[in-house]
XYZ file of C-alpha atoms in Angstrom:
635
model
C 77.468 137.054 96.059
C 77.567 136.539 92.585
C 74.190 136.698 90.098
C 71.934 134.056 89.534
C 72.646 132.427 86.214
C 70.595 130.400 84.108
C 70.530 126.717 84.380
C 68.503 125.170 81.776
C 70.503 122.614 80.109
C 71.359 122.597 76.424
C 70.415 119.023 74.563
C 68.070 117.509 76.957
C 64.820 118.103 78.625
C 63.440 118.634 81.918
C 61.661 115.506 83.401
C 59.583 115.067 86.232
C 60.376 113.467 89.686
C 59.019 110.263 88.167
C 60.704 109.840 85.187
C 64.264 109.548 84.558
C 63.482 109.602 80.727
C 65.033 107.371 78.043
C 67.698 106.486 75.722
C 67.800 106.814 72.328
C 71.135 106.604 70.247
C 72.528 105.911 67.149
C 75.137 103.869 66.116
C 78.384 105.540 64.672
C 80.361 102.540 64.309
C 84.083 102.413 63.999
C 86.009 105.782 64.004
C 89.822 106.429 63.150
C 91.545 109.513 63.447
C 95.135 111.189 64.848
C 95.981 110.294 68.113
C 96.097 113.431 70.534
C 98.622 111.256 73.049
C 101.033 110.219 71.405
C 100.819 112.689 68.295
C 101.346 110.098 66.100
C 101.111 111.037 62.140
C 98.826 108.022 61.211
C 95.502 107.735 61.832
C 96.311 105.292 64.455
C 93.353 105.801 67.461
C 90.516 103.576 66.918
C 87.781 103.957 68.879
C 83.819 102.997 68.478
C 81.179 106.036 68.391
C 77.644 106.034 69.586
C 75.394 109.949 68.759
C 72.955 109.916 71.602
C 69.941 112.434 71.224
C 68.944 111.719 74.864
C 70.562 109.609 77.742
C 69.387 108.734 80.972
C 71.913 109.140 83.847
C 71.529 105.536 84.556
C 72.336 104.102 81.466
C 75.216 106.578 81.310
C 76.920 105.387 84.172
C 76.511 101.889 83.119
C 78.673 102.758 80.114
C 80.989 104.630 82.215
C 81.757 100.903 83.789
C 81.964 99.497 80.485
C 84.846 101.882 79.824
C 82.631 105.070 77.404
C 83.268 108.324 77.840
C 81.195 111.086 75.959
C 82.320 114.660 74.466
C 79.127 116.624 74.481
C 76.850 114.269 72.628
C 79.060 112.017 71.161
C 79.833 108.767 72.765
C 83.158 106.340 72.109
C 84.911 103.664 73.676
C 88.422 103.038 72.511
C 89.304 99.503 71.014
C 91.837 99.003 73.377
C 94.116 95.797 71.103
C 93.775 98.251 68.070
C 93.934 102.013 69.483
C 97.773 103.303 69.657
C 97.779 104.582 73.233
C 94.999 101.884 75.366
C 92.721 103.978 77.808
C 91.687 103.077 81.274
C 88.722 104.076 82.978
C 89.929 105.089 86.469
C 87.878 105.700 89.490
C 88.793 106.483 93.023
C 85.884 105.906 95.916
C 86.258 109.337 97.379
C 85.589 107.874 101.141
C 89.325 105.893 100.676
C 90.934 108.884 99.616
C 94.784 109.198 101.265
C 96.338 112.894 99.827
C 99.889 112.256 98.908
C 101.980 114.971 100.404
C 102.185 116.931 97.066
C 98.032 117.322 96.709
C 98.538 118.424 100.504
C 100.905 121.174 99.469
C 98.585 122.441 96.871
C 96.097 122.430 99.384
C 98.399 124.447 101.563
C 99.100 127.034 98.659
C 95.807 127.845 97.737
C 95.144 128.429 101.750
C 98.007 130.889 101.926
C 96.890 132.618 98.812
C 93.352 133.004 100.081
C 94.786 134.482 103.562
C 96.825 136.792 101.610
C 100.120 135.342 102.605
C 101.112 134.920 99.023
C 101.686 136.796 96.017
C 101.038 134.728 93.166
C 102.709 137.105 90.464
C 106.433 135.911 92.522
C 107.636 132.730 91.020
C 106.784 129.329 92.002
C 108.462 128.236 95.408
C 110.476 125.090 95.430
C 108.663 122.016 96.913
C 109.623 122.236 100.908
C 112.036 120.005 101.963
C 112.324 118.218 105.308
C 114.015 120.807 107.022
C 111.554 123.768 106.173
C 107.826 123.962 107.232
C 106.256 120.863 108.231
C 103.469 119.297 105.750
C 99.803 120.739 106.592
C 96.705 118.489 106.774
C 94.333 120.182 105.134
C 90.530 118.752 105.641
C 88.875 117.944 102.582
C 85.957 115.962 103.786
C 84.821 119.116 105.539
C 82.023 122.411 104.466
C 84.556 125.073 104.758
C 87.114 125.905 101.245
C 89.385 127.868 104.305
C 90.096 124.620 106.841
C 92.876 122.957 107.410
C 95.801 122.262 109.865
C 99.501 122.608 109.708
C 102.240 122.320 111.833
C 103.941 125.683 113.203
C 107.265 126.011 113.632
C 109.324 128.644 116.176
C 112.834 127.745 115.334
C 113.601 130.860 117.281
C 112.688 129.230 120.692
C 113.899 126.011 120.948
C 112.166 125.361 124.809
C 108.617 126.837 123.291
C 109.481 124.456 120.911
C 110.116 121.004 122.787
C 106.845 121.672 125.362
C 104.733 122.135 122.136
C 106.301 118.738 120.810
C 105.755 117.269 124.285
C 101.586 118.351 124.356
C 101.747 116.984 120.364
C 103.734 113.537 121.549
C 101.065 113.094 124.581
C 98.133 113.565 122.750
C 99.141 111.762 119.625
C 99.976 108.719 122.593
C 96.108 109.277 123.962
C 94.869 108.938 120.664
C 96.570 105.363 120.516
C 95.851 104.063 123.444
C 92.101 104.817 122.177
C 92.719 103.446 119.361
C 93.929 100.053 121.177
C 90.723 100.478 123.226
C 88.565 100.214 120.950
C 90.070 97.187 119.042
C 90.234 95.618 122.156
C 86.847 95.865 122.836
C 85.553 94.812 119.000
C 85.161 98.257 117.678
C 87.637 97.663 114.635
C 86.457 93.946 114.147
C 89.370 93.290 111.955
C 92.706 92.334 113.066
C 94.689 94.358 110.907
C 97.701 96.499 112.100
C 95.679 100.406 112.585
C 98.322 103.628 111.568
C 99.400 105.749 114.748
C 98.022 108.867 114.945
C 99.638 112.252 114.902
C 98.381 115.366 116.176
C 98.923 118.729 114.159
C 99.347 122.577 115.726
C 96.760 124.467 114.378
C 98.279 127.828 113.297
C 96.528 131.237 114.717
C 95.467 132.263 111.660
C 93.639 129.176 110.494
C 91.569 128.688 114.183
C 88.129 129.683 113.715
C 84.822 129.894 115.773
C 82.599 126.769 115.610
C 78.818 127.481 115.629
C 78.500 125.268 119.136
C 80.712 127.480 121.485
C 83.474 129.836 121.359
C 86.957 127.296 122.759
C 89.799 128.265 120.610
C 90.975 125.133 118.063
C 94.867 124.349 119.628
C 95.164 121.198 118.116
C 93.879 118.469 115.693
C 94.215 114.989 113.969
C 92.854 113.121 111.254
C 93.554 109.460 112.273
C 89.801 108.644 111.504
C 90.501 108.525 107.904
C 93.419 106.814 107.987
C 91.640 104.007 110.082
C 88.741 103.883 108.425
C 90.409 103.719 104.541
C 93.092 100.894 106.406
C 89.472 98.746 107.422
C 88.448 99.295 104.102
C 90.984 97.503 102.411
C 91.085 94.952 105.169
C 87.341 93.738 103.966
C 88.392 94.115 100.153
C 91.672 91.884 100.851
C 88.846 89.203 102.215
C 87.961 87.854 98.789
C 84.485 89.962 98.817
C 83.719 93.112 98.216
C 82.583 95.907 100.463
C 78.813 96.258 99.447
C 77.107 97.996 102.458
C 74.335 100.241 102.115
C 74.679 103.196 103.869
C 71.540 105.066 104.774
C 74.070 107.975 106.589
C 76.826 109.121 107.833
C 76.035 108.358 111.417
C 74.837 105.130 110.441
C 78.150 104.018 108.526
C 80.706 102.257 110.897
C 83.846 102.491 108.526
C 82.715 106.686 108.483
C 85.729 108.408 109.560
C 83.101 111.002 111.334
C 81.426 107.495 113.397
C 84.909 106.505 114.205
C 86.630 110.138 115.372
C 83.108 110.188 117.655
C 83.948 106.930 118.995
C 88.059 107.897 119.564
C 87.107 111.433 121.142
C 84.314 109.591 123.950
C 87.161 107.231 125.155
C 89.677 110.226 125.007
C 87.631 112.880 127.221
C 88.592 111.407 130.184
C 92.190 111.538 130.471
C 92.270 114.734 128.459
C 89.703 116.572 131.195
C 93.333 116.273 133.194
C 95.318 118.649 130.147
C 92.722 121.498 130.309
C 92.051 120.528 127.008
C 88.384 119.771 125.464
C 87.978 117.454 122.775
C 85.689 117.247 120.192
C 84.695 115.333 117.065
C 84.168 117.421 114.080
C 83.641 116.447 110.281
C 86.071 112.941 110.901
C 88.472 115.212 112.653
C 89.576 115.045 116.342
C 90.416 118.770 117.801
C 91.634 120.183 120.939
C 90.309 122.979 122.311
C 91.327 125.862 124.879
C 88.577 125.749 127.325
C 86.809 129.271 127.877
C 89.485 131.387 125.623
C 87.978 133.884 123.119
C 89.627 135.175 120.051
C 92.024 138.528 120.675
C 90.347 141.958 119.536
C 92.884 142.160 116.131
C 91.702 138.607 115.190
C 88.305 138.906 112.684
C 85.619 136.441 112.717
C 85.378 134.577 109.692
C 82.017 135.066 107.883
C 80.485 132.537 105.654
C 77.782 133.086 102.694
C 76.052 130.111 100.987
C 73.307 129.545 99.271
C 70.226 127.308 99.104
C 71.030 124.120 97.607
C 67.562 123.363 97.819
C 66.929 126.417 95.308
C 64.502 126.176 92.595
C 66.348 124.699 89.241
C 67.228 127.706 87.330
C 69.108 129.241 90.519
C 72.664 128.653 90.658
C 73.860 126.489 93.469
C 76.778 126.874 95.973
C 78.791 123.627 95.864
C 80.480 124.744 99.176
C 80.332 127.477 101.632
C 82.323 130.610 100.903
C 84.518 132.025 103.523
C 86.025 135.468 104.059
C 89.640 134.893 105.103
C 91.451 137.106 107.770
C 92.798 140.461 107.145
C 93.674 141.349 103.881
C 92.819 137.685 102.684
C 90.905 136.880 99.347
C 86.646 135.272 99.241
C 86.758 131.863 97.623
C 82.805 130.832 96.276
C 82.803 127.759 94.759
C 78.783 127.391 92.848
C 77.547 124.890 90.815
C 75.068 124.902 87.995
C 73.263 123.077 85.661
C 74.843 123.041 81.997
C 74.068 126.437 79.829
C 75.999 128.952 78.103
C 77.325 131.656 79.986
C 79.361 133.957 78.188
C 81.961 135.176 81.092
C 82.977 131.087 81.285
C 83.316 131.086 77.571
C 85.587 134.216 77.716
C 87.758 132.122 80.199
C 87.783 128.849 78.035
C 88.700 131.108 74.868
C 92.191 132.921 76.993
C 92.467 129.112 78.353
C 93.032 127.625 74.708
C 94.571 130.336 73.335
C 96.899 130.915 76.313
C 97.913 126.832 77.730
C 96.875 125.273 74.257
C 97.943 127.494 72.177
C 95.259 127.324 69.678
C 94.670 129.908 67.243
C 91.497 132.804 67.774
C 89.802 131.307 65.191
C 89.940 127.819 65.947
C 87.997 128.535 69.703
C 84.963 129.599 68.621
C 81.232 129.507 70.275
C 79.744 126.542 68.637
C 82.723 124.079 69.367
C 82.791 125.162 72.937
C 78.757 124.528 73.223
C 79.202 121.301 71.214
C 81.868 120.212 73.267
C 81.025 121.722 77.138
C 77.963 122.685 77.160
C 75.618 120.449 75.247
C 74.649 117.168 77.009
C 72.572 114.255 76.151
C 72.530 113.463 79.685
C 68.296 113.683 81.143
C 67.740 115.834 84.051
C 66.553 114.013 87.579
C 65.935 116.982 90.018
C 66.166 116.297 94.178
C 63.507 113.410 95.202
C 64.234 114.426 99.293
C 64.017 110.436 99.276
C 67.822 109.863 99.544
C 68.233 108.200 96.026
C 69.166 112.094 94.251
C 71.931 114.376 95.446
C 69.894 118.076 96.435
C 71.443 118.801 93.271
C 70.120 116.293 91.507
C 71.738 113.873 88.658
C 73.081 115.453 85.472
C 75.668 117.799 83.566
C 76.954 120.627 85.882
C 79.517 123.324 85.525
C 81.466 124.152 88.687
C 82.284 127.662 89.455
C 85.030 128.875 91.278
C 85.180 132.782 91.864
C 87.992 134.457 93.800
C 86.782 137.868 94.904
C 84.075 137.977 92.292
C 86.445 136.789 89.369
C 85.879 133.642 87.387
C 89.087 131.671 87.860
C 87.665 128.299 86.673
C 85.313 125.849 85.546
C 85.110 122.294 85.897
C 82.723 120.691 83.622
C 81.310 118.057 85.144
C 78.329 114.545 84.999
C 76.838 113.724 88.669
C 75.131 110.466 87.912
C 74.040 107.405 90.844
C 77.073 106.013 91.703
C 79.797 109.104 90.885
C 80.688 112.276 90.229
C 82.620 111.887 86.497
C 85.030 114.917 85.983
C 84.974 115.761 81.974
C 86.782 118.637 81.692
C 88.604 121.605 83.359
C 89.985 124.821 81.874
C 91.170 127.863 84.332
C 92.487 131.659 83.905
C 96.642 131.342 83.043
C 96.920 134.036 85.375
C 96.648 131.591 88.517
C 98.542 128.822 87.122
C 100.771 128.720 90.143
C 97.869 127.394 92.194
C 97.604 124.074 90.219
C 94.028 124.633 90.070
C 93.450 121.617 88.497
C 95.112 119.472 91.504
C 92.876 121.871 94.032
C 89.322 121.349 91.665
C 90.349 117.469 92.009
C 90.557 117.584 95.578
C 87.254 119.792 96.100
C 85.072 117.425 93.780
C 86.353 114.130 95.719
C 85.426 116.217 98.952
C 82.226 117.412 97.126
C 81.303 113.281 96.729
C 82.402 112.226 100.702
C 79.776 115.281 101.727
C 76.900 114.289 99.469
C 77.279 110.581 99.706
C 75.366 111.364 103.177
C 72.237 112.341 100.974
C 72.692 109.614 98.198
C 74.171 106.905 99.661
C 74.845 105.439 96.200
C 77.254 108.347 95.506
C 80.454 106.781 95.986
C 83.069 107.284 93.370
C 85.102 110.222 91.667
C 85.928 109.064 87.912
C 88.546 110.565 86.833
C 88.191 109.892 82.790
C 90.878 107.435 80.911
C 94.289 106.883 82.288
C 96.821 105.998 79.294
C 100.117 104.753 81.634
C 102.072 105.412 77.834
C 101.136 108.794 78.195
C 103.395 110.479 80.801
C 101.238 113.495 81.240
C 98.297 111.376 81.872
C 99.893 109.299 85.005
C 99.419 111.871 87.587
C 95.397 110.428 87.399
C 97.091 107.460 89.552
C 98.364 109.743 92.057
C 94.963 110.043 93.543
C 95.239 106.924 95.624
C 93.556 104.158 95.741
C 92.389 104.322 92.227
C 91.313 101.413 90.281
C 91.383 100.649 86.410
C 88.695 99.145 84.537
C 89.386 96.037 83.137
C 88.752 96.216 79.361
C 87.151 93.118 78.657
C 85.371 91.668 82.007
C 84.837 95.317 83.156
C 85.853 94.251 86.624
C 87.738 96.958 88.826
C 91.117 96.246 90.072
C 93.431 98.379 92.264
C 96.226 99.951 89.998
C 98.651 98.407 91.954
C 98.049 95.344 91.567
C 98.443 95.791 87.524
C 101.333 98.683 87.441
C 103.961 95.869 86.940
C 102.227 94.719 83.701
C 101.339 97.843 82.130
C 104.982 98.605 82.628
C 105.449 96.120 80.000
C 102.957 96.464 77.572
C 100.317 99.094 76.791
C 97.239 96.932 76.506
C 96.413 93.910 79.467
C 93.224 91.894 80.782
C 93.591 93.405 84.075
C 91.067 91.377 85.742
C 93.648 88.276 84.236
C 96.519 89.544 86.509
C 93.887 90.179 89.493
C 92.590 86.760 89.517
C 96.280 85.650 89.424
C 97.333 87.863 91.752
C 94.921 86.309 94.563
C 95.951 82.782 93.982
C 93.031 81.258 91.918
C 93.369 79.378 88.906
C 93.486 80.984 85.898
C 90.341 82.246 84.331
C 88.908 80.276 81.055
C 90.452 81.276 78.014
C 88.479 83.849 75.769
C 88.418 83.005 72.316
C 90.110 85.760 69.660
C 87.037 86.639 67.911
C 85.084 87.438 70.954
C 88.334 89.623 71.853
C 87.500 91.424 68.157
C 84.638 92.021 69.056
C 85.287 93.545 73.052
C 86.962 96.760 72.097
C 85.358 99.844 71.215
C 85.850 103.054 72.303
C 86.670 106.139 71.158
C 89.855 108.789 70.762
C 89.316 111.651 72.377
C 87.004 113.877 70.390
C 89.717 116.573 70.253
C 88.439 118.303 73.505
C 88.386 115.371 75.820
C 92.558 114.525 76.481
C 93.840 115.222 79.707
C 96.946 117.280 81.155
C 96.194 118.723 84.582
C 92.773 117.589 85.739
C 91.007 116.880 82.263
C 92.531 119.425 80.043
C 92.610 119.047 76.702
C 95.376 117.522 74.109
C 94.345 118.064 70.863
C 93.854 115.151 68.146
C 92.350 115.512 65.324
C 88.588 115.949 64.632
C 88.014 116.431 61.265
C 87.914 112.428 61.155
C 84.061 111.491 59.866
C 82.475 108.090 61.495
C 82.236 105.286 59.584
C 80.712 101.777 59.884
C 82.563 98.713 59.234
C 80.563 95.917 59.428
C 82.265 93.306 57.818
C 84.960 92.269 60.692
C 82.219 91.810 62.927
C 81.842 88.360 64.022
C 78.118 87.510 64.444
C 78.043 84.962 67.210
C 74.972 84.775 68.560
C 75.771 82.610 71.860
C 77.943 85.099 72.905
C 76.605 88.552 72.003
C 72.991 87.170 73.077
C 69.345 87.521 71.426
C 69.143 90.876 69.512
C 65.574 90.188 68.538
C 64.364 92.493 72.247
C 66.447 95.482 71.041
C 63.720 98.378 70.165
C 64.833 100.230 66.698
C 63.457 103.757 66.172
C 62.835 104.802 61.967
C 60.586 106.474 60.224
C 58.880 108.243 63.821
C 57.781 105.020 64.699
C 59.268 101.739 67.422
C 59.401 98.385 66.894
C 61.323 95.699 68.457
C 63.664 93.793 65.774
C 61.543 90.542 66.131
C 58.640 92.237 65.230
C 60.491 94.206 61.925
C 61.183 91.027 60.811
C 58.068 89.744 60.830
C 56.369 92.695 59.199
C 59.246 92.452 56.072
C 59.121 88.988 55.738
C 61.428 87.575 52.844
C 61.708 90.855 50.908
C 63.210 92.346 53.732
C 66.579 90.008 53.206
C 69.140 92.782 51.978
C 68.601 95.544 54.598
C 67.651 93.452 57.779
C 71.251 91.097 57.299
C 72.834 94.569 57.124
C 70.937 95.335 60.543
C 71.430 91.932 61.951
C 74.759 92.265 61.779
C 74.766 95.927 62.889
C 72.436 94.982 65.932
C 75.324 92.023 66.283
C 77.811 94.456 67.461
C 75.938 97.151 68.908
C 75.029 94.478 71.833
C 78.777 93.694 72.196
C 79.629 97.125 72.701
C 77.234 98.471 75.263
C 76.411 94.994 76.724
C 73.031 92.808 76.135
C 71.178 94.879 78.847
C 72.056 98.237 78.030
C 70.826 96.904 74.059
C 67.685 96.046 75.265
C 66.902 99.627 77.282
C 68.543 101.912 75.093
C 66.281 102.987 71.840
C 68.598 102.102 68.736
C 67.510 105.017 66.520
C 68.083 104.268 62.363
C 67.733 107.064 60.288
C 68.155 104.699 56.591
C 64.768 102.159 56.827
């Protein structure tokens, strides 16, 4: 096990279990600079900027869904008509998650690295075609980094080979006729066509021993997700959406670990006539070998985790840590609160230097704590009440270590409603694993597991998708992901608005949607509220994505500046300013109240403020105005 490191985090304070702190921010207005997407020469990304000396996770996320982002304790928000490459938020809810057959493979990779059946320093292999190995399943929902299923093939016996597709064809027809059952009898309430099944060989060396008995895994399936992400979309096709709380796992009747439990009690019967026992584990339905122990030359696997229920300056495990057979390779995967470490800032630097190909001098310490390690964000530790993850809310980096080296870090915000992936950099010298595709898929697993102890936890954000940007598509490839519609801040499935952002870079998605679903069109929305709708920020230089969220660099030598005058003061629309609390001199006051205390000498400054104040509101939204403290530094 590694050390212990430090997890006090840089830029904001610890709070108590009854205080989730406050905002306070200050206005950076409109900010132009180089474009790190499209490279183009002119200063042609526009985005709006917001310095935040504190943040509650609350009010962060609520400016995640109105399309923010933040690069250590800056804040912007593109302004999506004006920017030169329009950025998406995009989220996925983790519990909907289908991997596409190439996240499967990297899966697969990473499993025969770690059981030492593959030599990274040998080139790349070509992607498998249809008549090599079959695809592998591999079982992200579940505790163990080491599990997952594949099919085995023995092209050298062709009878072994038909009887083991004949026990796979049976079971997979079981499974079915379970399936049927239980629509039948009002399990799966909607009438919706349910996928067939199909049941995967489990190879030798991935069977392990289960903590409840010592049966030997043959065989497994993962229809329960498919079913339960096909139900899900069912209720969002019926013009409302899913909005269930879910007080656990058990408790949840679209989880995929309710409905495998359900499939496997109407399946023990006929299966008692295979010799086969059947079991529901983690959303998965396996087969077992009654009785059968593991062979003398076949070593238990051995797990080490630690505490997540550790005292706050421990470093957590994130998952449990398995020793793979034989000559195989330990995968830890920790997390821990925000801080300096100086073996992770070693990585970053060869990460720059090496995939970015930034100079020494330009990766130094204080632009890596500015950017990764300094955080606005508040602190919430564990409540044990089911509203905080046993991690708690806040900025985390995630470790993974590969027989005690650092191989990466994903930098990471766990707020209420999602876990918001920032940034990822890893060591060149494993670039074959695509460790950003494999970090992706353990942080959407990492959200399905906790979601049992924060029910709220739903979503994996995966930053900005920019469809101009070619090397920023593969965000869509974790499916179903939605987009964030830039000026209703509705969420609609990408594929409903694909077709028009094949055409042109910036669209009112939630337009199209309500379109789409055969209501009239929506009320027109007048061109000056439009001005007035799009903020946000370029990438701070650090924040552009590539694999994961690595970085394309822009430029950052751009200063903020206000530009007040094209801001269109309409008061109906951007609502009453006079609740929003200002912060100056040390002391609070809400703007009604400054006004009153200037009186009529106070004309100049407080128009400049009004109008300030104006579009602060429109930015962040007339509640967020009224929470946040709006900090002045000029009065």
């Amino acid at each position: 096990m590694r050390r212990d490191g430090s997890s006090s985090s840089s830029g904001s304070g610890d709070t108590n279990s009854n205080s989730r702190g406050e905002s306070v921010v200050i206005d950076c207005g409109r900010r132009k600079g180089s474009c790190g997407y499209c490279r183009s020469p002119n200063r042609s990304s526009i985005s709006h900027g917001l310095w935040a000396h504190s943040i509650t996770v609350d009010d962060y996320q609520d400016l995640l869904d109105r399309g923010w982002r933040r690069s250590g304790s800056f804040l912007y928000k593109p302004e999506m008509e004006r920017t030169c490459c329009p950025s998406y938020t995009i989220r996925l809810r983790a519990a909907d998650f289908i991997p596409s057959k190439e996240q499967l493979r990297v899966s697969r990779r990473m499993q025969r690295f770690l059981d030492g059946a593959l030599d990274i320093t040998k080139p790349v292999e070509p992607i498998e075609g249809p008549n090599s190995s079959k695809d592998d399943i591999s079982s992200l929902s579940g505790n163990e980094v080491s599990s997952s299923f594949t099919k085995e093939s023995l092209p050298s016996n062709n009878e072994t080979n038909n009887e083991a597709e004949q026990v796979l064809h049976y079971l997979s027809d079981q499974i079915d006729n379970a399936v049927r059952l239980c629509k039948e009898s009002g399990e799966f309430i909607y009438n919706i066509q349910l996928p067939k099944s199909s049941v995967k060989k489990v190879l030798p060396a991935k069977r392990k021993i289960l903590v409840e008995g010592s049966e030997d895994l043959l065989y497994s399936s993962n229809i329960s997700f498919q079913i339960a992400a096909a139900i899900r979309r069912a209720q969002s096709c019926d013009n409302h959406e899913l909005r269930q709380s879910r007080h656990s796992a058990e408790e949840n009747e679209l989880s995929p670990k309710v409905i495998a439990e359900k499939l496997a009690s109407s399946l023990s019967q006929p299966i008692k006539t295979s010799n086969l026992l059947i079991r529901a584990c983690n959303g998965h339905i396996n087969f077992y070998s009654p009785g059968s122990q593991l062979s003398s030359n076949e070593s238990v696997q051995t797990t080490a985790s630690k505490s997540a229920a550790g005292h706050a300056s421990k470093k957590q495990c994130l998952k449990n840590s398995e020793q793979p057979l034989g000559k195989g390779r330990r995968l830890e995967i920790y997390l821990k609160r925000s801080c300096f470490d100086p073996e992770e800032f070693s990585l970053y630097k060869k990460y720059q230097i090496k995939v970015h190909k930034d100079t020494p001098d330009h990766v130094t310490e204080s632009s890596y704590r500015n950017f990764l390690v300094h955080t606005p964000l508040v602190f919430v530790p564990p409540t044990g009440d089911g509203t905080v993850p046993r991690c708690g809310f806040g900025s985390f980096h995630q470790q993974y270590v590969i027989d005690g080296r650092l191989v990466a870090v994903g930098v990471i915000d766990i707020l209420p409603r999602c876990l918001s992936s920032k940034y990822l950099f890893w060591d060149p010298d494993f670039a074959s694993l695509s460790l950003g595709k494999y970090t992706a898929l353990q942080e959407i697993g990492w959200v399905r597991e906790n979601q049992v102890h924060c029910p709220t936890l739903q979503y994996y954000y995966l930053g900005y998708y920019i469809h101009s940007c070619s090397k920023m598509r593969y965000k869509a490839a974790y499916h179903p992901s939605e987009l964030l519609c830039p000026l209703r801040y509705q969420w609609i499935p990408f594929h409903i608005v694909r077709p028009l952002l094949d055409r042109k870079p910036y669209v009112v998605l939630s337009d199209f949607a309500t379109l789409k679903n055969g209501e009239s069109s929506p009320p027109p929305v007048s061109e000056d509220f439009i001005e007035t709708q799009q903020f946000d920020v370029h990438q701070d230089s650090n924040d552009l994505g590539v694999e994961m969220i690595d970085p394309e660099y822009g430029s950052s030598d751009d200063e903020p500046c206000l530009e007040s005058s094209d801001v269109v003061s309409i008061e109906g629309e951007d609502g009453d300013i006079s609740d929003i609390l200002i912060e100056f001199n040390g002391s609070r006051q809400r703007y009604k109240d400054r006004q009153e205390a200037c009186g009529a000498t106070g004309g100049g400054y407080l128009g400049s403020l009004e109008s300030q104040l104006h579009r602060y509101m429109k930015v962040v939204g007339a509640e967020l105005s009224k929470r946040m403290v709006f900090s002045v530094g000029w009065f």
